[in-house]
Tab-separated table of C-alpha atoms and ligand atoms in Angstrom:
chain	number	residue	atom	x	y	z
A	1	MET	CA	0.162	0.010	0.007
A	2	SER	CA	1.206	3.576	-0.677
A	3	VAL	CA	2.455	5.777	2.117
A	4	ILE	CA	0.713	9.351	1.681
A	5	ILE	CA	2.023	11.925	4.049
A	6	LEU	CA	0.653	15.323	4.737
A	7	GLY	CA	3.321	17.855	5.936
A	8	ILE	CA	2.886	21.052	7.797
A	9	GLU	CA	5.466	23.790	8.177
A	10	SER	CA	4.931	26.850	10.353
A	11	SER	CA	8.143	27.587	12.003
A	12	CYS	CA	8.477	31.115	10.909
A	13	ASP	CA	6.560	33.303	8.520
A	14	ASP	CA	5.591	31.010	5.871
A	15	THR	CA	2.543	28.788	6.226
A	16	SER	CA	3.067	25.678	3.915
A	17	ALA	CA	1.370	22.347	3.372
A	18	ALA	CA	2.540	19.405	1.046
A	19	VAL	CA	1.530	15.901	0.099
A	20	ILE	CA	4.011	13.381	-0.901
A	21	LYS	CA	3.188	9.779	-1.943
A	22	ASP	CA	5.952	7.171	-1.346
A	23	GLY	CA	8.428	9.839	-1.500
A	24	TRP	CA	6.992	11.747	-4.684
A	25	LEU	CA	5.843	15.117	-4.474
A	26	LEU	CA	2.117	15.614	-5.375
A	27	SER	CA	1.861	19.073	-4.113
A	28	ASN	CA	3.600	21.898	-2.171
A	29	LEU	CA	1.944	25.158	-1.293
A	30	ILE	CA	3.477	27.973	0.361
A	31	SER	CA	1.823	30.941	1.533
A	32	ASN	CA	4.108	33.771	2.242
A	33	GLN	CA	3.304	36.385	4.844
A	34	LYS	CA	3.599	40.001	3.429
A	35	VAL	CA	2.538	41.616	6.861
A	36	HIS	CA	6.128	41.738	7.952
A	37	GLU	CA	7.618	43.691	5.206
A	38	GLU	CA	6.944	47.109	6.706
A	39	TYR	CA	8.605	46.096	9.994
A	40	GLY	CA	11.745	45.097	8.464
A	41	GLY	CA	11.832	41.638	10.056
A	42	VAL	CA	9.143	38.977	11.166
A	43	VAL	CA	6.853	40.071	14.110
A	44	PRO	CA	6.106	36.719	15.939
A	45	GLU	CA	2.428	37.800	17.126
A	46	LEU	CA	1.664	38.789	13.479
A	47	ALA	CA	3.048	35.467	12.231
A	48	SER	CA	0.882	33.367	14.295
A	49	ARG	CA	-2.045	35.279	13.475
A	50	ALA	CA	-1.409	34.972	9.725
A	51	HIS	CA	-0.671	31.215	10.107
A	52	GLN	CA	-4.071	30.822	11.816
A	53	ALA	CA	-5.665	32.651	8.821
A	54	ASN	CA	-3.751	30.681	6.093
A	55	ILE	CA	-3.614	27.095	7.505
A	56	ILE	CA	-6.947	25.598	6.658
A	57	PRO	CA	-7.010	27.110	3.046
A	58	VAL	CA	-3.332	26.109	2.597
A	59	VAL	CA	-4.004	22.580	3.766
A	60	ASP	CA	-7.195	22.234	1.780
A	61	THR	CA	-5.575	23.339	-1.645
A	62	ALA	CA	-2.511	21.142	-1.003
A	63	ILE	CA	-4.756	18.070	-0.661
A	64	LYS	CA	-6.905	18.770	-3.561
A	65	GLN	CA	-3.745	19.707	-5.866
A	66	ALA	CA	-2.704	16.146	-4.961
A	67	GLY	CA	-5.949	15.057	-6.370
A	68	LEU	CA	-6.640	13.442	-2.983
A	69	SER	CA	-9.210	13.898	-0.030
A	70	PRO	CA	-8.200	13.969	3.816
A	71	SER	CA	-9.267	10.271	4.073
A	72	ASP	CA	-6.374	9.306	1.539
A	73	ILE	CA	-3.686	10.553	4.025
A	74	THR	CA	-1.649	7.930	5.803
A	75	ALA	CA	-0.045	10.131	8.556
A	76	VAL	CA	0.552	13.789	9.202
A	77	ALA	CA	4.033	15.329	9.891
A	78	PHE	CA	4.548	18.606	11.239
A	79	THR	CA	7.325	20.911	12.271
A	80	GLN	CA	8.030	20.564	15.985
A	81	GLY	CA	10.778	23.176	16.176
A	82	PRO	CA	13.143	25.021	16.191
A	83	GLY	CA	11.004	28.043	15.513
A	84	LEU	CA	8.725	30.659	16.854
A	85	LEU	CA	6.434	29.112	19.385
A	86	GLY	CA	3.358	30.934	18.376
A	87	SER	CA	3.760	29.763	15.107
A	88	LEU	CA	4.759	26.435	15.655
A	89	LEU	CA	1.797	26.015	18.072
A	90	VAL	CA	-0.587	26.710	15.187
A	91	GLY	CA	0.883	24.122	12.845
A	92	SER	CA	1.126	21.441	15.579
A	93	SER	CA	-2.380	22.082	16.857
A	94	PHE	CA	-3.878	21.745	13.346
A	95	ALA	CA	-1.888	18.486	12.798
A	96	LYS	CA	-3.213	17.151	15.974
A	97	GLY	CA	-6.743	17.787	15.032
A	98	PHE	CA	-6.249	16.312	11.495
A	99	ALA	CA	-4.811	13.178	12.931
A	100	LEU	CA	-7.472	12.849	15.346
A	101	ALA	CA	-10.162	13.526	12.871
A	102	GLN	CA	-8.809	10.853	10.470
A	103	ASN	CA	-7.555	8.678	13.080
A	104	ILE	CA	-4.011	8.428	11.585
A	105	PRO	CA	-0.554	8.789	13.177
A	106	LEU	CA	1.151	11.855	14.048
A	107	VAL	CA	4.857	12.508	13.272
A	108	GLU	CA	7.182	15.202	14.717
A	109	VAL	CA	9.711	16.698	12.332
A	110	ASN	CA	12.904	18.686	13.417
A	111	HIS	CA	12.913	21.772	10.965
A	112	LEU	CA	16.632	21.407	10.303
A	113	HIS	CA	16.244	17.604	9.509
A	114	GLY	CA	13.674	18.594	7.128
A	115	HIS	CA	15.963	20.986	5.377
A	116	ILE	CA	18.751	18.247	5.098
A	117	LEU	CA	16.264	15.600	4.110
A	118	SER	CA	14.660	17.895	1.302
A	119	HIS	CA	17.305	16.068	-0.933
A	120	PHE	CA	15.152	13.060	-0.897
A	121	ILE	CA	11.905	14.473	-2.239
A	122	ILE	CA	11.313	12.815	-5.746
A	123	THR	CA	10.045	14.886	-8.496
A	124	SER	CA	10.455	14.470	-12.278
A	125	ASP	CA	13.219	16.664	-12.297
A	126	ARG	CA	15.311	15.236	-9.796
A	127	THR	CA	17.875	12.742	-11.273
A	128	LYS	CA	19.994	11.844	-8.490
A	129	LEU	CA	19.750	11.415	-4.579
A	130	PRO	CA	22.741	11.689	-2.210
A	131	LYS	CA	24.146	8.568	-1.075
A	132	PHE	CA	25.154	7.977	2.444
A	133	PRO	CA	27.393	9.253	4.155
A	134	PHE	CA	27.044	12.809	2.721
A	135	LEU	CA	28.301	16.079	4.044
A	136	CYS	CA	25.417	18.833	4.048
A	137	LEU	CA	25.967	22.659	4.487
A	138	LEU	CA	22.868	23.889	6.158
A	139	VAL	CA	22.488	27.606	5.723
A	140	SER	CA	19.526	29.584	6.767
A	141	GLY	CA	18.224	32.701	8.562
A	142	GLY	CA	18.785	31.106	11.721
A	143	HIS	CA	21.399	28.284	11.312
A	144	THR	CA	24.897	27.674	9.701
A	145	GLN	CA	25.920	24.324	10.200
A	146	LEU	CA	28.066	21.435	8.576
A	147	VAL	CA	26.329	18.160	9.022
A	148	LEU	CA	27.571	14.686	8.453
A	149	VAL	CA	24.417	12.734	7.297
A	150	SER	CA	25.116	8.957	7.763
A	151	ASP	CA	21.385	7.996	7.625
A	152	PHE	CA	17.782	9.430	7.534
A	153	ASP	CA	18.180	9.348	11.468
A	154	ARG	CA	21.909	9.626	11.901
A	155	MET	CA	23.264	13.293	11.737
A	156	GLU	CA	26.040	14.897	13.408
A	157	ILE	CA	26.938	18.603	13.562
A	158	ILE	CA	30.609	18.820	12.896
A	159	GLY	CA	30.814	22.604	12.677
A	160	LYS	CA	28.439	25.635	13.221
A	161	THR	CA	28.461	29.394	13.806
A	162	ILE	CA	29.512	30.711	17.025
A	163	ASP	CA	27.470	33.828	16.563
A	164	ASP	CA	25.303	34.887	13.674
A	165	ALA	CA	23.991	32.677	10.938
A	166	ALA	CA	24.999	33.168	7.255
A	167	GLY	CA	21.366	34.369	6.416
A	168	GLU	CA	21.565	36.853	9.316
A	169	ALA	CA	24.708	38.378	7.823
A	170	PHE	CA	22.935	38.774	4.519
A	171	ASP	CA	19.708	40.279	6.133
A	172	LYS	CA	21.472	42.619	8.539
A	173	CYS	CA	23.832	44.162	6.182
A	174	ALA	CA	20.964	44.488	3.568
A	175	LYS	CA	18.851	46.336	6.297
A	176	VAL	CA	21.598	48.847	6.840
A	177	MET	CA	21.312	49.493	3.064
A	178	GLY	CA	17.637	49.795	3.043
A	179	LEU	CA	17.125	46.727	0.925
A	180	GLY	CA	14.072	45.499	2.943
A	181	TYR	CA	13.500	41.967	4.465
A	182	PRO	CA	14.461	39.319	3.873
A	183	GLY	CA	17.668	41.094	2.292
A	184	GLY	CA	19.460	37.933	1.148
A	185	PRO	CA	17.401	37.483	-2.156
A	186	VAL	CA	18.020	41.344	-3.008
A	187	VAL	CA	21.734	41.300	-2.145
A	188	ASP	CA	21.951	38.355	-4.763
A	189	ARG	CA	20.186	40.162	-7.423
A	190	LEU	CA	21.987	43.347	-6.872
A	191	ALA	CA	25.450	41.517	-6.619
A	192	ALA	CA	25.178	40.137	-10.265
A	193	GLN	CA	25.918	43.711	-11.377
A	194	GLY	CA	28.568	44.553	-8.903
A	195	ASP	CA	32.336	43.770	-8.601
A	196	PRO	CA	33.045	41.034	-5.895
A	197	LYS	CA	36.516	42.265	-5.348
A	198	ALA	CA	35.653	45.935	-5.017
A	199	PHE	CA	35.727	46.141	-1.159
A	200	LYS	CA	37.320	43.883	1.488
A	201	PHE	CA	35.274	43.134	4.648
A	202	ALA	CA	36.674	41.349	7.792
A	203	LYS	CA	36.789	37.443	7.062
A	204	PRO	CA	36.979	35.986	10.467
A	205	LEU	CA	37.758	32.285	10.460
A	206	PRO	CA	37.434	30.664	13.934
A	207	HIS	CA	39.186	27.499	14.945
A	208	GLY	CA	38.327	24.065	13.142
A	209	LEU	CA	35.107	23.767	11.237
A	210	ASP	CA	33.166	26.644	13.121
A	211	PHE	CA	31.856	29.956	11.495
A	212	SER	CA	31.621	33.471	12.530
A	213	PHE	CA	29.729	36.184	10.904
A	214	SER	CA	29.281	38.946	13.438
A	215	GLY	CA	32.666	40.557	12.778
A	216	LEU	CA	31.824	40.695	8.991
A	217	LYS	CA	28.537	42.598	9.757
A	218	THR	CA	30.399	45.127	12.288
A	219	SER	CA	33.203	45.602	9.578
A	220	PHE	CA	30.470	46.166	6.981
A	221	LEU	CA	28.681	48.701	9.007
A	222	TYR	CA	31.904	50.661	9.946
A	223	PHE	CA	33.143	50.638	6.422
A	224	LEU	CA	29.729	52.115	5.191
A	225	ARG	CA	29.695	54.711	7.905
A	226	ASP	CA	33.322	55.951	7.064
A	227	GLN	CA	32.475	56.196	3.470
A	228	LEU	CA	29.220	57.962	3.861
A	229	LYS	CA	31.168	60.785	5.993
A	230	ASP	CA	33.032	61.502	2.806
A	231	ASN	CA	30.299	61.056	0.032
A	232	PRO	CA	26.674	60.862	1.334
A	233	ASN	CA	25.997	59.242	-2.051
A	234	PHE	CA	28.316	56.430	-1.592
A	235	MET	CA	25.686	53.761	-0.876
A	236	GLU	CA	23.493	54.572	-3.694
A	237	ASP	CA	26.478	54.798	-6.128
A	238	ARG	CA	27.962	51.759	-5.225
A	239	LYS	CA	25.133	49.397	-3.974
A	240	ALA	CA	25.840	46.699	-6.447
A	241	ASP	CA	29.636	46.597	-5.658
A	242	LEU	CA	28.858	46.665	-2.002
A	243	CYS	CA	26.431	43.565	-2.357
A	244	ALA	CA	28.800	41.598	-4.712
A	245	SER	CA	31.469	42.135	-2.089
A	246	LEU	CA	29.524	41.165	0.662
A	247	GLN	CA	28.175	38.119	-1.035
A	248	HIS	CA	31.647	37.131	-1.897
A	249	THR	CA	32.985	37.466	1.565
A	250	ILE	CA	30.032	35.111	3.054
A	251	VAL	CA	30.397	32.693	0.147
A	252	THR	CA	34.302	32.407	0.670
A	253	ILE	CA	33.703	31.978	4.701
A	254	LEU	CA	31.180	29.116	3.958
A	255	MET	CA	33.241	27.459	1.108
A	256	ASP	CA	36.529	27.494	2.956
A	257	LYS	CA	35.047	25.431	5.762
A	258	LEU	CA	32.976	23.198	3.491
A	259	ILE	CA	36.206	22.237	1.574
A	260	ALA	CA	38.157	21.625	4.586
A	261	ALA	CA	35.444	19.425	6.176
A	262	ALA	CA	35.201	17.439	2.882
A	263	THR	CA	38.917	17.155	2.657
A	264	ASN	CA	39.358	15.793	6.380
A	265	LEU	CA	36.540	13.521	6.122
A	266	GLY	CA	37.387	12.140	2.609
A	267	ILE	CA	33.777	12.734	1.491
A	268	LYS	CA	32.857	13.360	-1.985
A	269	GLU	CA	28.952	13.562	-1.522
A	270	ILE	CA	28.276	17.237	-0.966
A	271	ALA	CA	24.906	18.778	-0.376
A	272	LEU	CA	23.549	22.471	0.258
A	273	ALA	CA	20.332	23.046	2.252
A	274	GLY	CA	18.491	25.922	3.803
A	275	GLY	CA	17.247	29.310	2.443
A	276	VAL	CA	20.947	30.694	1.725
A	277	ALA	CA	21.336	27.650	-0.653
A	278	ALA	CA	19.294	29.835	-2.993
A	279	ASN	CA	22.248	32.145	-3.278
A	280	SER	CA	23.652	32.020	-6.877
A	281	GLY	CA	27.200	32.899	-5.634
A	282	LEU	CA	27.188	29.873	-3.108
A	283	ARG	CA	25.565	27.623	-5.734
A	284	THR	CA	28.254	28.510	-8.313
A	285	ALA	CA	31.212	28.411	-5.952
A	286	THR	CA	29.923	24.822	-4.730
A	287	LEU	CA	29.695	23.565	-8.398
A	288	GLN	CA	33.044	24.793	-9.169
A	289	ALA	CA	34.714	23.311	-6.231
A	290	GLY	CA	32.826	20.063	-6.866
A	291	GLU	CA	34.222	19.801	-10.320
A	292	ARG	CA	37.737	20.800	-9.031
A	293	LEU	CA	37.668	18.194	-6.168
A	294	GLY	CA	35.678	15.494	-7.941
A	295	TRP	CA	32.486	15.918	-5.774
A	296	ASN	CA	29.043	14.702	-6.539
A	297	THR	CA	27.201	17.870	-5.519
A	298	TYR	CA	23.345	18.407	-4.572
A	299	ILE	CA	22.082	21.659	-5.200
A	300	PRO	CA	18.392	21.851	-4.265
A	301	GLU	CA	15.841	23.375	-6.471
A	302	PHE	CA	15.001	26.890	-5.381
A	303	LYS	CA	11.474	25.865	-4.098
A	304	PHE	CA	13.064	23.376	-1.620
A	305	THR	CA	15.771	25.737	-0.352
A	306	THR	CA	13.695	28.245	1.672
A	307	ASP	CA	10.983	26.972	4.298
A	308	ASN	CA	8.554	24.590	2.630
A	309	ALA	CA	6.176	21.598	3.908
A	310	ALA	CA	7.735	19.087	1.204
A	311	MET	CA	10.731	18.689	3.385
A	312	ILE	CA	8.731	18.281	6.433
A	313	ALA	CA	6.712	15.557	4.550
A	314	ILE	CA	9.747	13.723	3.266
A	315	ALA	CA	11.415	13.754	6.716
A	316	GLY	CA	8.085	12.589	8.160
A	317	HIS	CA	7.810	9.898	5.573
A	318	TYR	CA	11.062	8.276	6.819
A	319	LYS	CA	10.273	8.660	10.365
A	320	TYR	CA	6.852	7.087	9.628
A	321	LEU	CA	8.409	4.139	8.095
A	322	ARG	CA	10.447	3.588	11.120
A	323	GLY	CA	7.344	3.746	13.150
A	324	GLU	CA	8.380	6.864	15.040
A	325	TYR	CA	4.961	8.178	15.794
A	326	ALA	CA	4.303	11.138	18.257
A	327	ASP	CA	1.463	10.876	20.766
A	328	HIS	CA	-1.117	13.814	21.125
A	329	SER	CA	0.835	15.220	24.436
A	330	SER	CA	3.356	16.381	21.821
A	331	VAL	CA	4.389	19.963	22.272
A	332	PRO	CA	6.146	22.351	19.985
A	333	LYS	CA	9.650	23.496	20.971
A	334	ALA	CA	11.318	27.052	20.155
A	335	ARG	CA	14.568	25.380	20.702
A	336	LEU	CA	15.162	21.772	19.808
A	337	PRO	CA	18.136	19.669	20.296
A	338	PHE	CA	19.353	18.515	16.782
B	1	LIG	O1	15.623	28.447	5.610
B	1	LIG	P1	14.949	29.702	5.524
B	1	LIG	O2	13.854	29.886	4.689
B	1	LIG	O3	14.505	29.929	7.062
B	1	LIG	C1	15.202	29.638	8.006
B	1	LIG	O4	14.788	28.405	8.471
B	1	LIG	O5	15.743	30.569	8.434
B	1	LIG	O6	16.037	30.744	5.139
B	1	LIG	C2	15.852	32.360	5.233
B	1	LIG	C3	17.192	32.779	4.877
B	1	LIG	C4	16.826	34.522	4.975
B	1	LIG	O7	18.201	34.831	5.741
B	1	LIG	C5	17.176	34.928	3.551
B	1	LIG	O8	17.767	36.209	3.470
B	1	LIG	C6	18.107	33.743	2.918
B	1	LIG	O9	17.570	32.544	3.610
B	1	LIG	N1	18.078	33.889	1.641
B	1	LIG	C7	19.061	34.071	0.844
B	1	LIG	C8	18.537	33.859	-0.448
B	1	LIG	N2	17.401	33.609	-0.571
B	1	LIG	C9	17.154	33.310	0.744
B	1	LIG	N3	20.386	34.426	1.106
B	1	LIG	C10	21.203	34.795	0.039
B	1	LIG	N4	20.846	34.912	-1.305
B	1	LIG	C11	19.593	34.269	-1.649
B	1	LIG	N5	19.195	34.155	-2.862
B	2	LIG	ZN1	14.140	26.990	7.524
């Protein structure tokens, strides 16, 4: 019999529902919350209210688009954490209600495992899946980690940021330049017209496989402040060069550690995951390093990089197969051990 999983993701500011059947993606709906734009960042209380308004239509449409009805679903998987507690509560409460109504198992998914396992979502465009063990560079708005993935349920963090996440570095520097939120995609777009070597920013490289981004942010701020003293138009005039140089620095920091980890471990199966994996500079650099070093590189399609429920559904699929069900006393957690 087929295994059909409904996935629900509500950890931050996107309400998403997806249906997968035996690992194949049937539908993946994402409702972005525009309400945060004017505040320059996610407002938690507004996010949970928007999730409440969105969740029923999003799930309903995802099931319909899959050509199914609620009674066809085998199990429901939801994001247990990490994330915003109020947002997670909306998704988990809905998932519990759905599971009770259909009398089907409930499966908790760690959001970060979802990002990593998004590589196993099967679509007609996906020709190869990573082989275990593989090394995953997980880069999002809240996390920056190098993860050694030995199996669907065996993952070990071998390097992580000691301060800000890579996405945060993009977003905070973008905010200073007045580029809105989230800034990563805007920096990426503007960087295409700029010179990546125009400016040099601090590139802290902490010991071992750990990352650091807060020094870069500070050096970016001070540099901009000094330049603006002499030339008030500096930011407007050089926006593309600033974006290109910032992106180049972030990508170099990430790539140095990814290459070091792959070399130390002797691993050639290399994957990117998380929102920052959408960055064109990082994608190109990973592909180029892969060609040079003989890697099999796995770069996710754009729709599987930022938060989506398909990744929760696929992680839930493998947990369901292992019989790891949650009971209805399950509570979401803002912080969840990896
Ligand atoms: O994984 P994600 O959707 O949410 C979290 O779990 O954090 O990642 C969101 C992050 C944001 O910081 C956003 O600016 C960044 O991913 N991002 C990008 C790009 N697209 C999204 N950063 C750089 N370049 C992009 N193209
Ligand atoms: Zn995420």
